[in-house]
Amino acid sequence: DAGVIQSPRHEVTEMGQEVTLRCKPISGHNSLFWYRQTMMRGLELLIYFNNNVPIDDSGMPEDRFSAKMPNASFSTLKIQPSEPRDSAVYFCASTLWENTEAFFGQGTRLTVV
Amino acid sequence: KNEVEQSPQNLTAQEGEFITINCSYSVGISALHWLQQHPGGGIVSLFMLSSGKKKHGRLIATINIQEKHSSLHITASHPRDSAVYICAVRSDKLIFGTGTRLQVFP
């Protein structure tokens, strides 16, 4: 398996634009996690899904953020409208089950100017 | 006070030294993860523990549930071990420590 695949690797966008980050988990994994990493706050869990169902979205910063998992092989994290403070590296990770070892994607570095 | 505390925050070592990174937490957990993040930014999961000890190559992770403490040990450290090591605990959500930046010099 190629591992967890995220796209794009880098994204630069203007404030107010919609941004969509994509994640393909490892085939057969049942849990998917979205994280954000900044210098100020470190790593934060935004949302996670079990069997495509959102379980905990308490980490999503505000209504501008939304995440979907339409099927077991694809998830999106959308920010609309984007703001400069959203600039961060966004990681996706998948696990076989909720409490097993996590495999991370390479991350998407988002810069909002 | 953070729910997950790591120490030290920064650590330098000479190649070959034995290294210990500590993680203490204050919440009830179902599992603890050790992650490694290299300068390029990629994150690798090293261990997931719920009790006892695990070993993988030169890496050893232990956890004491009663004391709410975990340690990550690196034996015979090497410059390629230079990275940020992050402890994360799962209670009702995943809570991350701030990381320990390790530099191993030849």
PDB file of C-alpha atoms in Angstrom:
ATOM      1  CA  ASP A   1       0.000   0.000   0.000  1.00  0.00           C
ATOM      2  CA  ALA A   2       1.243   3.528  -0.745  1.00  0.00           C
ATOM      3  CA  GLY A   3       0.313   4.751   2.708  1.00  0.00           C
ATOM      4  CA  VAL A   4      -1.925   7.672   3.509  1.00  0.00           C
ATOM      5  CA  ILE A   5      -2.004  10.059   0.577  1.00  0.00           C
ATOM      6  CA  GLN A   6      -2.744  13.727   0.975  1.00  0.00           C
ATOM      7  CA  SER A   7      -3.156  16.366  -1.674  1.00  0.00           C
ATOM      8  CA  PRO A   8      -2.079  18.947  -2.409  1.00  0.00           C
ATOM      9  CA  ARG A   9       1.297  18.983  -0.639  1.00  0.00           C
ATOM     10  CA  HIS A  10       1.371  22.754  -0.676  1.00  0.00           C
ATOM     11  CA  GLU A  11      -1.415  25.276  -1.102  1.00  0.00           C
ATOM     12  CA  VAL A  12      -1.157  29.043  -1.210  1.00  0.00           C
ATOM     13  CA  THR A  13      -4.413  30.924  -1.393  1.00  0.00           C
ATOM     14  CA  GLU A  14      -5.805  34.357  -0.812  1.00  0.00           C
ATOM     15  CA  MET A  15      -7.882  35.233   2.196  1.00  0.00           C
ATOM     16  CA  GLY A  16     -11.540  34.582   1.566  1.00  0.00           C
ATOM     17  CA  GLN A  17     -11.018  31.763  -0.912  1.00  0.00           C
ATOM     18  CA  GLU A  18     -12.299  28.258  -0.388  1.00  0.00           C
ATOM     19  CA  VAL A  19      -9.653  25.615   0.289  1.00  0.00           C
ATOM     20  CA  THR A  20     -10.184  21.867  -0.009  1.00  0.00           C
ATOM     21  CA  LEU A  21      -7.670  19.380   1.362  1.00  0.00           C
ATOM     22  CA  ARG A  22      -7.896  15.745   0.367  1.00  0.00           C
ATOM     23  CA  CYS A  23      -6.936  12.494   2.013  1.00  0.00           C
ATOM     24  CA  LYS A  24      -6.891   8.890   0.892  1.00  0.00           C
ATOM     25  CA  PRO A  25      -6.478   6.544   3.858  1.00  0.00           C
ATOM     26  CA  ILE A  26      -4.789   3.174   3.799  1.00  0.00           C
ATOM     27  CA  SER A  27      -7.082   0.606   2.258  1.00  0.00           C
ATOM     28  CA  GLY A  28      -8.955  -1.356   4.907  1.00  0.00           C
ATOM     29  CA  HIS A  29      -8.463   1.193   7.667  1.00  0.00           C
ATOM     30  CA  ASN A  30     -11.658   2.113   9.487  1.00  0.00           C
ATOM     31  CA  SER A  31     -10.674   5.301  11.298  1.00  0.00           C
ATOM     32  CA  LEU A  32      -9.504   8.572   9.777  1.00  0.00           C
ATOM     33  CA  PHE A  33      -8.179  11.613  11.609  1.00  0.00           C
ATOM     34  CA  TRP A  34      -7.545  15.215  10.544  1.00  0.00           C
ATOM     35  CA  TYR A  35      -4.926  17.197  12.495  1.00  0.00           C
ATOM     36  CA  ARG A  36      -3.524  20.686  12.279  1.00  0.00           C
ATOM     37  CA  GLN A  37      -0.019  21.682  13.317  1.00  0.00           C
ATOM     38  CA  THR A  38       1.180  25.219  14.019  1.00  0.00           C
ATOM     39  CA  MET A  39       4.208  26.585  15.800  1.00  0.00           C
ATOM     40  CA  MET A  40       2.027  28.211  18.439  1.00  0.00           C
ATOM     41  CA  ARG A  41      -0.357  25.355  19.217  1.00  0.00           C
ATOM     42  CA  GLY A  42       1.528  22.252  18.135  1.00  0.00           C
ATOM     43  CA  LEU A  43      -0.528  19.316  16.894  1.00  0.00           C
ATOM     44  CA  GLU A  44      -4.310  19.481  17.344  1.00  0.00           C
ATOM     45  CA  LEU A  45      -6.939  16.917  16.471  1.00  0.00           C
ATOM     46  CA  LEU A  46      -9.661  18.529  14.373  1.00  0.00           C
ATOM     47  CA  ILE A  47     -12.031  15.647  13.665  1.00  0.00           C
ATOM     48  CA  TYR A  48     -12.076  11.903  13.331  1.00  0.00           C
ATOM     49  CA  PHE A  49     -14.271   9.394  11.551  1.00  0.00           C
ATOM     50  CA  ASN A  50     -15.031   5.757  12.286  1.00  0.00           C
ATOM     51  CA  ASN A  51     -16.451   3.804   9.363  1.00  0.00           C
ATOM     52  CA  ASN A  52     -17.008   7.073   7.472  1.00  0.00           C
ATOM     53  CA  VAL A  53     -19.090   8.552  10.317  1.00  0.00           C
ATOM     54  CA  PRO A  54     -17.815  11.672  12.129  1.00  0.00           C
ATOM     55  CA  ILE A  55     -17.358  10.743  15.779  1.00  0.00           C
ATOM     56  CA  ASP A  56     -15.758  13.788  17.352  1.00  0.00           C
ATOM     57  CA  ASP A  57     -15.532  17.179  15.678  1.00  0.00           C
ATOM     58  CA  SER A  58     -14.958  19.155  18.869  1.00  0.00           C
ATOM     59  CA  GLY A  59     -11.545  20.210  17.601  1.00  0.00           C
ATOM     60  CA  MET A  60     -12.903  21.923  14.501  1.00  0.00           C
ATOM     61  CA  PRO A  61     -12.117  25.578  15.164  1.00  0.00           C
ATOM     62  CA  GLU A  62     -15.295  27.151  13.784  1.00  0.00           C
ATOM     63  CA  ASP A  63     -18.050  26.873  11.219  1.00  0.00           C
ATOM     64  CA  ARG A  64     -15.694  27.819   8.418  1.00  0.00           C
ATOM     65  CA  PHE A  65     -14.232  24.321   8.722  1.00  0.00           C
ATOM     66  CA  SER A  66     -16.065  21.251   7.495  1.00  0.00           C
ATOM     67  CA  ALA A  67     -14.993  17.676   6.846  1.00  0.00           C
ATOM     68  CA  LYS A  68     -16.616  14.862   4.921  1.00  0.00           C
ATOM     69  CA  MET A  69     -15.917  11.222   4.306  1.00  0.00           C
ATOM     70  CA  PRO A  70     -18.228  10.106   1.509  1.00  0.00           C
ATOM     71  CA  ASN A  71     -16.669   6.642   1.346  1.00  0.00           C
ATOM     72  CA  ALA A  72     -13.991   4.534   2.996  1.00  0.00           C
ATOM     73  CA  SER A  73     -11.265   5.650   0.617  1.00  0.00           C
ATOM     74  CA  PHE A  74     -11.629   9.417   0.579  1.00  0.00           C
ATOM     75  CA  SER A  75     -12.026  12.377   2.914  1.00  0.00           C
ATOM     76  CA  THR A  76     -11.972  16.138   2.486  1.00  0.00           C
ATOM     77  CA  LEU A  77     -11.356  19.022   4.838  1.00  0.00           C
ATOM     78  CA  LYS A  78     -12.782  22.284   3.567  1.00  0.00           C
ATOM     79  CA  ILE A  79     -12.188  25.813   4.801  1.00  0.00           C
ATOM     80  CA  GLN A  80     -14.571  28.465   3.520  1.00  0.00           C
ATOM     81  CA  PRO A  81     -13.740  31.321   3.683  1.00  0.00           C
ATOM     82  CA  SER A  82     -10.066  30.903   4.506  1.00  0.00           C
ATOM     83  CA  GLU A  83      -8.223  33.325   6.778  1.00  0.00           C
ATOM     84  CA  PRO A  84      -4.492  33.947   7.352  1.00  0.00           C
ATOM     85  CA  ARG A  85      -4.721  32.348  10.810  1.00  0.00           C
ATOM     86  CA  ASP A  86      -5.653  29.076   9.109  1.00  0.00           C
ATOM     87  CA  SER A  87      -2.098  28.833   7.791  1.00  0.00           C
ATOM     88  CA  ALA A  88      -0.692  25.567   9.131  1.00  0.00           C
ATOM     89  CA  VAL A  89       0.275  22.064   8.139  1.00  0.00           C
ATOM     90  CA  TYR A  90      -2.758  19.798   7.966  1.00  0.00           C
ATOM     91  CA  PHE A  91      -2.181  16.089   8.493  1.00  0.00           C
ATOM     92  CA  CYS A  92      -4.456  13.182   7.812  1.00  0.00           C
ATOM     93  CA  ALA A  93      -3.933   9.832   9.527  1.00  0.00           C
ATOM     94  CA  SER A  94      -5.691   6.492   9.355  1.00  0.00           C
ATOM     95  CA  THR A  95      -5.807   3.499  11.667  1.00  0.00           C
ATOM     96  CA  LEU A  96      -7.218   0.030  11.388  1.00  0.00           C
ATOM     97  CA  TRP A  97      -9.438   0.716  14.367  1.00  0.00           C
ATOM     98  CA  GLU A  98      -9.787   3.764  16.568  1.00  0.00           C
ATOM     99  CA  ASN A  99      -7.196   2.699  19.089  1.00  0.00           C
ATOM    100  CA  THR A 100      -4.494   1.142  16.964  1.00  0.00           C
ATOM    101  CA  GLU A 101      -1.297   2.511  15.482  1.00  0.00           C
ATOM    102  CA  ALA A 102      -1.806   5.596  13.337  1.00  0.00           C
ATOM    103  CA  PHE A 103      -0.282   6.103   9.888  1.00  0.00           C
ATOM    104  CA  PHE A 104       0.156   9.685   8.828  1.00  0.00           C
ATOM    105  CA  GLY A 105       0.116  11.326   5.433  1.00  0.00           C
ATOM    106  CA  GLN A 106       2.866  13.732   4.431  1.00  0.00           C
ATOM    107  CA  GLY A 107       0.704  16.721   5.256  1.00  0.00           C
ATOM    108  CA  THR A 108      -0.578  19.726   3.334  1.00  0.00           C
ATOM    109  CA  ARG A 109       1.169  23.011   4.038  1.00  0.00           C
ATOM    110  CA  LEU A 110      -1.484  25.711   3.731  1.00  0.00           C
ATOM    111  CA  THR A 111      -0.582  29.367   3.474  1.00  0.00           C
ATOM    112  CA  VAL A 112      -3.369  31.921   3.402  1.00  0.00           C
ATOM    113  CA  VAL A 113      -2.217  35.387   2.411  1.00  0.00           C
TER     114      VAL A 113
ATOM    115  CA  LYS B   1      -1.197  23.055  33.240  1.00  0.00           C
ATOM    116  CA  ASN B   2      -1.058  20.888  30.121  1.00  0.00           C
ATOM    117  CA  GLU B   3      -2.702  17.505  30.364  1.00  0.00           C
ATOM    118  CA  VAL B   4       0.328  15.957  28.649  1.00  0.00           C
ATOM    119  CA  GLU B   5       3.793  17.087  29.658  1.00  0.00           C
ATOM    120  CA  GLN B   6       6.985  16.026  27.969  1.00  0.00           C
ATOM    121  CA  SER B   7      10.532  16.420  29.191  1.00  0.00           C
ATOM    122  CA  PRO B   8      12.992  17.546  28.241  1.00  0.00           C
ATOM    123  CA  GLN B   9      11.825  20.038  25.622  1.00  0.00           C
ATOM    124  CA  ASN B  10      15.208  19.978  23.925  1.00  0.00           C
ATOM    125  CA  LEU B  11      17.892  17.330  24.066  1.00  0.00           C
ATOM    126  CA  THR B  12      21.315  17.063  22.484  1.00  0.00           C
ATOM    127  CA  ALA B  13      23.404  13.941  22.537  1.00  0.00           C
ATOM    128  CA  GLN B  14      26.569  12.448  21.114  1.00  0.00           C
ATOM    129  CA  GLU B  15      26.240   9.525  18.775  1.00  0.00           C
ATOM    130  CA  GLY B  16      26.048   6.299  20.731  1.00  0.00           C
ATOM    131  CA  GLU B  17      24.492   7.755  23.860  1.00  0.00           C
ATOM    132  CA  PHE B  18      21.423   6.257  25.537  1.00  0.00           C
ATOM    133  CA  ILE B  19      18.500   8.675  25.397  1.00  0.00           C
ATOM    134  CA  THR B  20      15.341   8.890  27.474  1.00  0.00           C
ATOM    135  CA  ILE B  21      12.344  11.100  26.768  1.00  0.00           C
ATOM    136  CA  ASN B  22       9.591  11.288  29.347  1.00  0.00           C
ATOM    137  CA  CYS B  23       5.868  11.840  29.091  1.00  0.00           C
ATOM    138  CA  SER B  24       3.519  12.442  32.020  1.00  0.00           C
ATOM    139  CA  TYR B  25      -0.218  12.855  31.747  1.00  0.00           C
ATOM    140  CA  SER B  26      -2.987  13.805  34.110  1.00  0.00           C
ATOM    141  CA  VAL B  27      -6.075  12.239  32.499  1.00  0.00           C
ATOM    142  CA  GLY B  28      -7.376   8.705  32.296  1.00  0.00           C
ATOM    143  CA  ILE B  29      -6.313   7.151  29.037  1.00  0.00           C
ATOM    144  CA  SER B  30      -7.005   4.121  26.915  1.00  0.00           C
ATOM    145  CA  ALA B  31      -3.770   4.339  24.935  1.00  0.00           C
ATOM    146  CA  LEU B  32      -0.595   6.354  24.534  1.00  0.00           C
ATOM    147  CA  HIS B  33       1.200   7.027  21.253  1.00  0.00           C
ATOM    148  CA  TRP B  34       4.794   7.971  20.549  1.00  0.00           C
ATOM    149  CA  LEU B  35       5.263   9.819  17.268  1.00  0.00           C
ATOM    150  CA  GLN B  36       8.388  10.954  15.451  1.00  0.00           C
ATOM    151  CA  GLN B  37       8.472  14.035  13.249  1.00  0.00           C
ATOM    152  CA  HIS B  38      11.517  14.584  11.077  1.00  0.00           C
ATOM    153  CA  PRO B  39      12.775  18.015   9.967  1.00  0.00           C
ATOM    154  CA  GLY B  40      11.021  17.512   6.644  1.00  0.00           C
ATOM    155  CA  GLY B  41       7.735  17.471   8.535  1.00  0.00           C
ATOM    156  CA  GLY B  42       6.523  13.909   8.030  1.00  0.00           C
ATOM    157  CA  ILE B  43       5.099  12.140  11.076  1.00  0.00           C
ATOM    158  CA  VAL B  44       5.684   8.496  11.816  1.00  0.00           C
ATOM    159  CA  SER B  45       3.922   6.521  14.496  1.00  0.00           C
ATOM    160  CA  LEU B  46       6.535   4.696  16.566  1.00  0.00           C
ATOM    161  CA  PHE B  47       4.470   2.957  19.223  1.00  0.00           C
ATOM    162  CA  MET B  48       0.972   2.639  20.562  1.00  0.00           C
ATOM    163  CA  LEU B  49       0.894   1.417  24.167  1.00  0.00           C
ATOM    164  CA  SER B  50      -1.799   0.610  26.649  1.00  0.00           C
ATOM    165  CA  SER B  51       0.385  -1.259  29.146  1.00  0.00           C
ATOM    166  CA  GLY B  52       3.874  -2.614  29.723  1.00  0.00           C
ATOM    167  CA  LYS B  53       6.648  -2.221  27.238  1.00  0.00           C
ATOM    168  CA  LYS B  54       7.279  -2.425  23.503  1.00  0.00           C
ATOM    169  CA  LYS B  55      10.539  -2.671  21.588  1.00  0.00           C
ATOM    170  CA  HIS B  56      11.296  -1.967  17.968  1.00  0.00           C
ATOM    171  CA  GLY B  57      14.935  -2.028  16.934  1.00  0.00           C
ATOM    172  CA  ARG B  58      16.817   0.491  19.063  1.00  0.00           C
ATOM    173  CA  LEU B  59      13.616   2.034  20.385  1.00  0.00           C
ATOM    174  CA  ILE B  60      11.908   0.978  23.590  1.00  0.00           C
ATOM    175  CA  ALA B  61       8.703   2.457  24.989  1.00  0.00           C
ATOM    176  CA  THR B  62       7.352   1.801  28.459  1.00  0.00           C
ATOM    177  CA  ILE B  63       4.232   2.907  30.235  1.00  0.00           C
ATOM    178  CA  ASN B  64       3.203   2.886  33.885  1.00  0.00           C
ATOM    179  CA  ILE B  65      -0.541   3.338  34.014  1.00  0.00           C
ATOM    180  CA  GLN B  66      -0.644   3.785  37.813  1.00  0.00           C
ATOM    181  CA  GLU B  67       1.945   6.558  37.715  1.00  0.00           C
ATOM    182  CA  LYS B  68       0.566   8.042  34.456  1.00  0.00           C
ATOM    183  CA  HIS B  69       3.990   8.090  32.938  1.00  0.00           C
ATOM    184  CA  SER B  70       5.648   6.807  29.798  1.00  0.00           C
ATOM    185  CA  SER B  71       9.234   6.823  28.601  1.00  0.00           C
ATOM    186  CA  LEU B  72      10.769   6.481  25.171  1.00  0.00           C
ATOM    187  CA  HIS B  73      14.323   5.162  25.141  1.00  0.00           C
ATOM    188  CA  ILE B  74      16.765   5.177  22.257  1.00  0.00           C
ATOM    189  CA  THR B  75      19.788   2.946  22.591  1.00  0.00           C
ATOM    190  CA  ALA B  76      23.023   3.617  20.652  1.00  0.00           C
ATOM    191  CA  SER B  77      21.663   6.904  19.302  1.00  0.00           C
ATOM    192  CA  HIS B  78      22.539   7.976  15.785  1.00  0.00           C
ATOM    193  CA  PRO B  79      22.369  11.333  13.972  1.00  0.00           C
ATOM    194  CA  ARG B  80      19.449  10.024  11.928  1.00  0.00           C
ATOM    195  CA  ASP B  81      17.459   9.820  15.182  1.00  0.00           C
ATOM    196  CA  SER B  82      17.430  13.632  15.214  1.00  0.00           C
ATOM    197  CA  ALA B  83      13.777  14.595  15.146  1.00  0.00           C
ATOM    198  CA  VAL B  84      10.925  15.835  17.301  1.00  0.00           C
ATOM    199  CA  TYR B  85       9.362  13.105  19.421  1.00  0.00           C
ATOM    200  CA  ILE B  86       5.742  13.628  20.382  1.00  0.00           C
ATOM    201  CA  CYS B  87       3.725  11.863  23.043  1.00  0.00           C
ATOM    202  CA  ALA B  88      -0.040  11.703  22.567  1.00  0.00           C
ATOM    203  CA  VAL B  89      -2.655  10.178  24.855  1.00  0.00           C
ATOM    204  CA  ARG B  90      -6.160   9.063  24.037  1.00  0.00           C
ATOM    205  CA  SER B  91      -8.772   9.880  26.658  1.00  0.00           C
ATOM    206  CA  ASP B  92     -12.083  11.071  25.243  1.00  0.00           C
ATOM    207  CA  LYS B  93      -9.974  12.652  22.510  1.00  0.00           C
ATOM    208  CA  LEU B  94      -6.357  12.620  21.412  1.00  0.00           C
ATOM    209  CA  ILE B  95      -4.201  15.050  23.404  1.00  0.00           C
ATOM    210  CA  PHE B  96      -0.685  15.870  22.265  1.00  0.00           C
ATOM    211  CA  GLY B  97       2.388  16.849  24.213  1.00  0.00           C
ATOM    212  CA  THR B  98       4.470  19.726  22.920  1.00  0.00           C
ATOM    213  CA  GLY B  99       7.257  17.463  21.743  1.00  0.00           C
ATOM    214  CA  THR B 100      10.914  16.903  22.525  1.00  0.00           C
ATOM    215  CA  ARG B 101      13.444  18.117  19.979  1.00  0.00           C
ATOM    216  CA  LEU B 102      16.366  15.687  19.826  1.00  0.00           C
ATOM    217  CA  GLN B 103      19.651  16.398  18.089  1.00  0.00           C
ATOM    218  CA  VAL B 104      22.282  13.689  17.910  1.00  0.00           C
ATOM    219  CA  PHE B 105      25.735  14.797  16.835  1.00  0.00           C
ATOM    220  CA  PRO B 106      28.371  12.537  15.293  1.00  0.00           C
TER     221      PRO B 106
END
